[in-house]
């Protein structure tokens, strides 16, 4: 699924409203941001760790989407958007580490979308670590075989 321009604008607006709840310079709070996406009504709700709703945005493009792989399609869109908004996100007054997490309608965690560990470490995509063990094993085997 490709996000249209309206979807991008709606999600950017939602992220900015979330960030405004934790302005730079305020006392840092301990929380993660949980994004709950509903494919029936297109709502994207954001919650903190205390289950306080931070924002609610309807993404019209996602209303009534019946794709079985809906969350697999939505995750890269949200990930890319969060990555592009990294300056805004890193300025939020949240204690590190913090993350943006994608959740389904049952509030099950599906994926970390954006993770900030400290000032020097940012993990943008868990797919980077996929199959890392196999790659390292193959590399070591290649080194030892020469």
XYZ file of C-alpha atoms in Angstrom:
146
model
C 0.000 0.000 0.000
C 1.265 3.423 -0.915
C 0.329 6.290 1.355
C -1.265 9.155 -0.505
C -0.414 12.791 0.226
C -3.476 13.258 2.433
C -2.472 10.247 4.575
C 1.065 11.592 4.982
C -0.269 15.000 6.025
C -2.742 13.483 8.490
C -0.046 11.351 10.110
C 2.478 14.198 10.230
C -0.109 16.367 11.972
C -0.774 13.577 14.480
C 2.941 13.144 15.251
C 3.363 16.886 15.794
C 0.394 16.945 18.182
C 1.906 14.040 20.140
C 5.285 15.781 20.303
C 3.589 18.972 21.538
C 2.456 17.046 24.644
C 6.146 16.581 25.547
C 7.818 19.895 24.642
C 11.586 20.236 24.691
C 12.883 21.629 27.952
C 10.048 20.234 30.061
C 10.701 17.741 32.833
C 11.424 14.420 31.062
C 8.749 11.798 31.526
C 9.151 8.050 31.478
C 6.959 6.738 28.679
C 6.734 5.074 25.317
C 4.247 6.053 22.655
C 1.865 3.304 21.572
C 0.129 3.704 18.215
C -3.108 1.766 18.013
C -4.314 1.425 14.426
C -7.848 0.313 13.580
C -8.333 -0.842 10.016
C -12.130 -0.725 10.186
C -12.542 2.956 11.018
C -9.061 4.211 10.022
C -8.322 5.618 13.472
C -4.780 5.973 14.683
C -4.762 6.551 18.430
C -1.650 7.376 20.406
C -1.282 6.414 24.065
C 1.453 6.773 26.637
C 2.485 4.024 29.084
C -0.212 5.120 31.526
C -2.844 4.420 28.831
C -3.631 8.125 28.511
C -4.796 8.989 25.013
C -2.483 11.586 23.507
C -4.057 11.988 20.098
C -6.611 10.515 17.737
C -6.450 10.875 13.970
C -8.623 9.288 11.272
C -6.705 8.227 8.189
C -9.340 8.172 5.489
C -7.270 5.968 3.185
C -7.317 3.203 5.809
C -11.071 3.219 6.532
C -12.596 -0.174 5.764
C -9.319 -1.760 4.718
C -9.866 -5.529 4.818
C -6.380 -6.653 3.798
C -5.123 -9.498 5.968
C -1.641 -8.004 5.901
C -2.878 -4.506 6.814
C -0.440 -4.061 9.703
C 2.502 -5.226 7.599
C 1.536 -2.565 5.063
C 1.008 0.185 7.643
C 4.212 -0.410 9.632
C 6.649 0.803 6.933
C 4.514 3.885 6.296
C 4.570 4.807 9.983
C 8.254 3.896 10.298
C 9.234 6.116 7.368
C 7.157 8.990 8.678
C 8.688 8.715 12.154
C 12.157 8.531 10.672
C 11.533 11.721 8.690
C 10.271 13.416 11.881
C 13.344 12.356 13.902
C 14.308 15.906 14.881
C 10.860 16.517 16.339
C 10.839 13.135 18.094
C 14.307 13.458 19.556
C 13.377 16.867 20.979
C 10.523 15.397 22.996
C 10.937 15.548 26.763
C 10.860 11.787 27.245
C 13.359 9.843 29.310
C 15.538 7.636 27.198
C 15.186 4.952 26.096
C 11.788 5.458 24.533
C 10.045 4.073 21.501
C 7.052 4.348 19.240
C 5.299 0.991 19.123
C 2.658 -0.262 16.679
C -0.247 -2.073 18.309
C -3.261 -3.858 16.875
C -6.900 -3.567 17.967
C -6.277 -6.112 20.755
C -3.444 -3.917 22.075
C -0.871 -6.506 21.118
C 2.534 -5.077 20.260
C 3.298 -5.757 16.630
C 6.509 -3.854 16.034
C 8.841 -1.184 17.374
C 8.589 1.576 14.800
C 11.147 3.994 16.194
C 13.487 3.475 19.116
C 15.769 5.995 20.805
C 18.259 4.591 23.311
C 20.423 7.566 24.213
C 22.005 10.579 22.553
C 24.284 8.403 20.423
C 22.139 5.402 19.570
C 19.016 5.334 17.454
C 17.635 2.102 16.061
C 15.423 2.983 13.142
C 14.438 -0.406 11.817
C 14.313 -3.818 13.447
C 14.596 -5.335 9.959
C 18.265 -4.335 10.023
C 18.879 -7.020 12.638
C 16.868 -9.691 10.837
C 19.041 -12.737 10.023
C 22.071 -11.088 11.635
C 23.183 -14.348 13.301
C 23.165 -16.188 9.992
C 25.078 -13.401 8.262
C 27.724 -13.320 10.980
C 28.050 -17.110 10.946
C 28.508 -17.099 7.168
C 31.078 -14.310 7.434
C 33.034 -16.150 10.134
C 32.915 -19.402 8.160
C 34.235 -17.573 5.102
C 37.086 -16.027 7.122
C 38.072 -19.356 8.650
C 37.954 -21.229 5.342
C 40.654 -19.074 3.721
